[in-house]
Amino acid sequence: MINSTVAEISAALAAGDISSVEITQAYLDRIATLNGELNAFITVCEDSALKQAKAADEARANGNESPLLGIPLAHKDIFCTKDILTTCGSRMLHNFVSPYNATVVERFNDAGTVLLGKTNMDEFAMGSSNETSFFGDVKNPWNTEYVPGGSSGGSAAAVAADMCAMATGTDTGGSIRQPAAFCGITGMKPSYGRVSRWGMIAFASSLDQAGPLAKSAEDAALMLNVMSGLDKKDSTSIDRPAEDFTASLNQPLKGVRIGVPKQHFATGLSIEVEQAVRDALAEYEKLGAVIKEVDLTNSHLSVSAYYVVAPAEASANLSRFDGVRYGYRCEDPVDLEDMYKRTRSEGFGEEVKRRIMIGTYALSAGFYDAYYRKAQQIRRLIKDDFDRAFTDVDVIIGPTSPHTAFKLGSKSDPVSMYLEDIYTIAVNLAGLPAASIPVGMANGLPMGMQIIGKYFDEAKILNVAHQFQQHTDWHKQKATAIVAASGES
Amino acid sequence: MALDKTEVEKIAHLARLHISESETEEVTTRITDILDLIDQMQSVNTEGVEPLAHPLDAVQRLRIDEIT
């Protein structure tokens, strides 16, 4: 049952075929078997998980029929969890136990889910390979010599390896979609403002958004139903009426207009990924969709604009880690400045320090217009491109990543790592929703397809994703190497 | 845009980071590479383009101004 979707487990729980305690124990056993090799979890909450599972079974006996009641999940270690270690993948927070729950965590608790543990991630969500974590690399369950993607690499690997039924992640420049693509699962970044950022450790506040990592589009819809909604504690949370994202999953695709940006099929895209996405587009045509070319003229500027906006906001957000209030503090400081400097230099890893420096430089006196303001103007151009394209199409489809997962340790210079997110970053700059779904396999590794939607049109993205999954089985492929290695069925 | 060692040391101080003598050269190279990537932005004329701070141009929600 651990390899089932949330929808299937939910049905089995409702029918009484299995209890939450049983399925929770099965996931805990799976984690115990695989985590040594994959390193997907930083913290496993065995005792509290079994307590939550028992409570869920009792609630069900008392008539609670919440769809996610008793479903075991994992939270990315960026979400504050009351009385549970919350590290953000950093030495800076290696000892931080949060006194409160993030809104996302609170919402899942209210829905009766079971928290199995906290997943590994790039330090402060800065990375595309999960190699910047203080807690070590996460391995790709399809081939442990390869990265799982990042920054939500632990969540993606945990879902792909059936160590949980579903997981949360966050996406600032592709951090849900790219690991979902590399691990062969479904991931979604909702519209900016759809999901509360309260209690989610801030990286770049104008870009960060939490979302689901799941085994199907239907599961992602079930998760989004729980996660989304107005939160007065997040001033950028959007006040929109509650939606049931599962309601339109089965709408036929006849007449749906799919935009294909030529800029996402240009130099740098691997032949295998291009072919897989083109095959998927042919499948959509068979389902009655209409394919149109769209022009995202300024998309080549997204990476450069992002590396001003994100580091600038990060440098401000991460100034709170100073050794005074919580987290790591250096030994024997000689004075205040020495404490600040050594705490931050010893507590942060290389990539985080690099981005703080870039951001500090971009915001320093005399450079604001040339960098931050310029980047915000580029953001406007990128958003305008999308607005124009969406007057003519319902969704935009292209590759999530230019290629399949790369080998651990193979990208040592930061700029080549930054270019990994070339297709995903523009979506964050514009604040649009987008998903990545499995679209094929090459050399034993999965490939992902990105589906971008209009503002607050997550339902259409999920409908388009679900219909593809009704007619193909890429999302059902399992990471067989790791299953064989662990000796489990 | 190339940075020199002194500028990198100044940025590190502003960010309250300590960079050891042995790291300075590598940090300078890396940051210069990243600034080169960023400078691709400068190839586009953005005169008159309104900067975008929030995708929906939303503003902060404020509470009612009353004594609490």
PDB file of N, CA and C in Angstrom, chain A residues 263-308:
ATOM      1  N   GLN A 263      11.032  29.687 -27.087  1.00  0.00           N
ATOM      2  CA  GLN A 263      12.258  29.932 -26.314  1.00  0.00           C
ATOM      3  C   GLN A 263      12.595  28.764 -25.375  1.00  0.00           C
ATOM      4  N   HIS A 264      11.606  27.930 -25.057  1.00  0.00           N
ATOM      5  CA  HIS A 264      11.867  26.792 -24.166  1.00  0.00           C
ATOM      6  C   HIS A 264      12.293  25.540 -24.930  1.00  0.00           C
ATOM      7  N   PHE A 265      12.425  25.680 -26.241  1.00  0.00           N
ATOM      8  CA  PHE A 265      12.869  24.534 -27.044  1.00  0.00           C
ATOM      9  C   PHE A 265      14.121  24.913 -27.837  1.00  0.00           C
ATOM     10  N   ALA A 266      14.869  25.874 -27.319  1.00  0.00           N
ATOM     11  CA  ALA A 266      16.041  26.376 -28.044  1.00  0.00           C
ATOM     12  C   ALA A 266      17.307  25.652 -27.609  1.00  0.00           C
ATOM     13  N   THR A 267      18.444  26.177 -27.972  1.00  0.00           N
ATOM     14  CA  THR A 267      19.750  25.591 -27.649  1.00  0.00           C
ATOM     15  C   THR A 267      19.858  25.279 -26.157  1.00  0.00           C
ATOM     16  N   GLY A 268      20.441  24.137 -25.849  1.00  0.00           N
ATOM     17  CA  GLY A 268      20.644  23.769 -24.451  1.00  0.00           C
ATOM     18  C   GLY A 268      19.689  22.677 -23.997  1.00  0.00           C
ATOM     19  N   LEU A 269      18.590  22.499 -24.729  1.00  0.00           N
ATOM     20  CA  LEU A 269      17.619  21.461 -24.355  1.00  0.00           C
ATOM     21  C   LEU A 269      18.087  20.119 -24.903  1.00  0.00           C
ATOM     22  N   SER A 270      18.092  19.080 -24.048  1.00  0.00           N
ATOM     23  CA  SER A 270      18.541  17.767 -24.515  1.00  0.00           C
ATOM     24  C   SER A 270      17.519  17.168 -25.483  1.00  0.00           C
ATOM     25  N   ILE A 271      18.028  16.358 -26.400  1.00  0.00           N
ATOM     26  CA  ILE A 271      17.167  15.736 -27.429  1.00  0.00           C
ATOM     27  C   ILE A 271      16.092  14.874 -26.781  1.00  0.00           C
ATOM     28  N   GLU A 272      16.480  14.126 -25.725  1.00  0.00           N
ATOM     29  CA  GLU A 272      15.529  13.213 -25.085  1.00  0.00           C
ATOM     30  C   GLU A 272      14.362  13.985 -24.472  1.00  0.00           C
ATOM     31  N   VAL A 273      14.687  15.071 -23.756  1.00  0.00           N
ATOM     32  CA  VAL A 273      13.621  15.831 -23.100  1.00  0.00           C
ATOM     33  C   VAL A 273      12.726  16.489 -24.152  1.00  0.00           C
ATOM     34  N   GLU A 274      13.343  17.054 -25.182  1.00  0.00           N
ATOM     35  CA  GLU A 274      12.548  17.675 -26.243  1.00  0.00           C
ATOM     36  C   GLU A 274      11.580  16.664 -26.857  1.00  0.00           C
ATOM     37  N   GLN A 275      12.103  15.458 -27.157  1.00  0.00           N
ATOM     38  CA  GLN A 275      11.255  14.437 -27.791  1.00  0.00           C
ATOM     39  C   GLN A 275      10.106  14.050 -26.851  1.00  0.00           C
ATOM     40  N   ALA A 276      10.417  13.871 -25.581  1.00  0.00           N
ATOM     41  CA  ALA A 276       9.379  13.454 -24.623  1.00  0.00           C
ATOM     42  C   ALA A 276       8.270  14.503 -24.538  1.00  0.00           C
ATOM     43  N   VAL A 277       8.638  15.777 -24.495  1.00  0.00           N
ATOM     44  CA  VAL A 277       7.621  16.829 -24.393  1.00  0.00           C
ATOM     45  C   VAL A 277       6.830  16.919 -25.701  1.00  0.00           C
ATOM     46  N   ARG A 278       7.518  16.780 -26.832  1.00  0.00           N
ATOM     47  CA  ARG A 278       6.816  16.798 -28.131  1.00  0.00           C
ATOM     48  C   ARG A 278       5.822  15.620 -28.223  1.00  0.00           C
ATOM     49  N   ASP A 279       6.230  14.454 -27.723  1.00  0.00           N
ATOM     50  CA  ASP A 279       5.325  13.297 -27.715  1.00  0.00           C
ATOM     51  C   ASP A 279       4.100  13.593 -26.852  1.00  0.00           C
ATOM     52  N   ALA A 280       4.338  14.257 -25.728  1.00  0.00           N
ATOM     53  CA  ALA A 280       3.221  14.600 -24.835  1.00  0.00           C
ATOM     54  C   ALA A 280       2.276  15.584 -25.524  1.00  0.00           C
ATOM     55  N   LEU A 281       2.833  16.529 -26.259  1.00  0.00           N
ATOM     56  CA  LEU A 281       1.991  17.488 -26.970  1.00  0.00           C
ATOM     57  C   LEU A 281       1.139  16.764 -28.017  1.00  0.00           C
ATOM     58  N   ALA A 282       1.742  15.746 -28.664  1.00  0.00           N
ATOM     59  CA  ALA A 282       0.983  14.949 -29.643  1.00  0.00           C
ATOM     60  C   ALA A 282      -0.163  14.224 -28.943  1.00  0.00           C
ATOM     61  N   GLU A 283       0.114  13.739 -27.728  1.00  0.00           N
ATOM     62  CA  GLU A 283      -0.933  13.071 -26.935  1.00  0.00           C
ATOM     63  C   GLU A 283      -2.069  14.060 -26.630  1.00  0.00           C
ATOM     64  N   TYR A 284      -1.717  15.269 -26.268  1.00  0.00           N
ATOM     65  CA  TYR A 284      -2.726  16.295 -25.988  1.00  0.00           C
ATOM     66  C   TYR A 284      -3.563  16.605 -27.231  1.00  0.00           C
ATOM     67  N   GLU A 285      -2.917  16.615 -28.383  1.00  0.00           N
ATOM     68  CA  GLU A 285      -3.689  16.859 -29.620  1.00  0.00           C
ATOM     69  C   GLU A 285      -4.710  15.758 -29.828  1.00  0.00           C
ATOM     70  N   LYS A 286      -4.282  14.514 -29.525  1.00  0.00           N
ATOM     71  CA  LYS A 286      -5.214  13.376 -29.643  1.00  0.00           C
ATOM     72  C   LYS A 286      -6.404  13.564 -28.713  1.00  0.00           C
ATOM     73  N   LEU A 287      -6.155  14.222 -27.566  1.00  0.00           N
ATOM     74  CA  LEU A 287      -7.245  14.442 -26.602  1.00  0.00           C
ATOM     75  C   LEU A 287      -8.085  15.671 -26.963  1.00  0.00           C
ATOM     76  N   GLY A 288      -7.764  16.282 -28.080  1.00  0.00           N
ATOM     77  CA  GLY A 288      -8.611  17.382 -28.554  1.00  0.00           C
ATOM     78  C   GLY A 288      -8.085  18.770 -28.270  1.00  0.00           C
ATOM     79  N   ALA A 289      -6.907  18.852 -27.650  1.00  0.00           N
ATOM     80  CA  ALA A 289      -6.336  20.175 -27.372  1.00  0.00           C
ATOM     81  C   ALA A 289      -5.752  20.776 -28.646  1.00  0.00           C
ATOM     82  N   VAL A 290      -5.640  22.102 -28.640  1.00  0.00           N
ATOM     83  CA  VAL A 290      -5.095  22.822 -29.792  1.00  0.00           C
ATOM     84  C   VAL A 290      -3.726  23.373 -29.391  1.00  0.00           C
ATOM     85  N   ILE A 291      -2.703  23.095 -30.182  1.00  0.00           N
ATOM     86  CA  ILE A 291      -1.345  23.540 -29.864  1.00  0.00           C
ATOM     87  C   ILE A 291      -1.025  24.822 -30.643  1.00  0.00           C
ATOM     88  N   LYS A 292      -0.530  25.817 -29.917  1.00  0.00           N
ATOM     89  CA  LYS A 292      -0.168  27.081 -30.568  1.00  0.00           C
ATOM     90  C   LYS A 292       1.203  27.518 -30.096  1.00  0.00           C
ATOM     91  N   GLU A 293       1.972  28.122 -30.972  1.00  0.00           N
ATOM     92  CA  GLU A 293       3.262  28.658 -30.533  1.00  0.00           C
ATOM     93  C   GLU A 293       3.037  29.985 -29.810  1.00  0.00           C
ATOM     94  N   VAL A 294       3.749  30.187 -28.711  1.00  0.00           N
ATOM     95  CA  VAL A 294       3.694  31.491 -28.040  1.00  0.00           C
ATOM     96  C   VAL A 294       5.116  32.040 -27.895  1.00  0.00           C
ATOM     97  N   ASP A 295       5.184  33.353 -27.691  1.00  0.00           N
ATOM     98  CA  ASP A 295       6.466  34.038 -27.689  1.00  0.00           C
ATOM     99  C   ASP A 295       6.732  34.626 -26.303  1.00  0.00           C
ATOM    100  N   LEU A 296       7.718  34.078 -25.607  1.00  0.00           N
ATOM    101  CA  LEU A 296       8.125  34.652 -24.320  1.00  0.00           C
ATOM    102  C   LEU A 296       9.481  35.335 -24.556  1.00  0.00           C
ATOM    103  N   THR A 297       9.411  36.471 -25.216  1.00  0.00           N
ATOM    104  CA  THR A 297      10.597  37.153 -25.742  1.00  0.00           C
ATOM    105  C   THR A 297      11.692  37.379 -24.707  1.00  0.00           C
ATOM    106  N   ASN A 298      11.299  37.749 -23.503  1.00  0.00           N
ATOM    107  CA  ASN A 298      12.294  38.143 -22.501  1.00  0.00           C
ATOM    108  C   ASN A 298      12.707  37.019 -21.556  1.00  0.00           C
ATOM    109  N   SER A 299      12.297  35.790 -21.879  1.00  0.00           N
ATOM    110  CA  SER A 299      12.546  34.705 -20.923  1.00  0.00           C
ATOM    111  C   SER A 299      14.043  34.465 -20.703  1.00  0.00           C
ATOM    112  N   HIS A 300      14.880  34.814 -21.685  1.00  0.00           N
ATOM    113  CA  HIS A 300      16.322  34.595 -21.501  1.00  0.00           C
ATOM    114  C   HIS A 300      16.911  35.524 -20.426  1.00  0.00           C
ATOM    115  N   LEU A 301      16.141  36.538 -20.017  1.00  0.00           N
ATOM    116  CA  LEU A 301      16.641  37.459 -18.992  1.00  0.00           C
ATOM    117  C   LEU A 301      16.252  37.027 -17.576  1.00  0.00           C
ATOM    118  N   SER A 302      15.449  35.946 -17.488  1.00  0.00           N
ATOM    119  CA  SER A 302      14.896  35.609 -16.179  1.00  0.00           C
ATOM    120  C   SER A 302      15.975  35.208 -15.177  1.00  0.00           C
ATOM    121  N   VAL A 303      16.975  34.441 -15.609  1.00  0.00           N
ATOM    122  CA  VAL A 303      17.997  33.979 -14.656  1.00  0.00           C
ATOM    123  C   VAL A 303      18.789  35.173 -14.112  1.00  0.00           C
ATOM    124  N   SER A 304      19.158  36.102 -15.008  1.00  0.00           N
ATOM    125  CA  SER A 304      19.945  37.241 -14.519  1.00  0.00           C
ATOM    126  C   SER A 304      19.125  38.136 -13.587  1.00  0.00           C
ATOM    127  N   ALA A 305      17.857  38.382 -13.914  1.00  0.00           N
ATOM    128  CA  ALA A 305      17.026  39.213 -13.025  1.00  0.00           C
ATOM    129  C   ALA A 305      16.811  38.508 -11.680  1.00  0.00           C
ATOM    130  N   TYR A 306      16.595  37.192 -11.759  1.00  0.00           N
ATOM    131  CA  TYR A 306      16.375  36.405 -10.535  1.00  0.00           C
ATOM    132  C   TYR A 306      17.566  36.490  -9.590  1.00  0.00           C
ATOM    133  N   TYR A 307      18.793  36.461 -10.171  1.00  0.00           N
ATOM    134  CA  TYR A 307      19.972  36.479  -9.304  1.00  0.00           C
ATOM    135  C   TYR A 307      20.313  37.867  -8.765  1.00  0.00           C
ATOM    136  N   VAL A 308      19.422  38.818  -9.016  1.00  0.00           N
ATOM    137  CA  VAL A 308      19.442  40.069  -8.252  1.00  0.00           C
ATOM    138  C   VAL A 308      18.331  40.032  -7.203  1.00  0.00           C
TER     139      VAL A 308
END
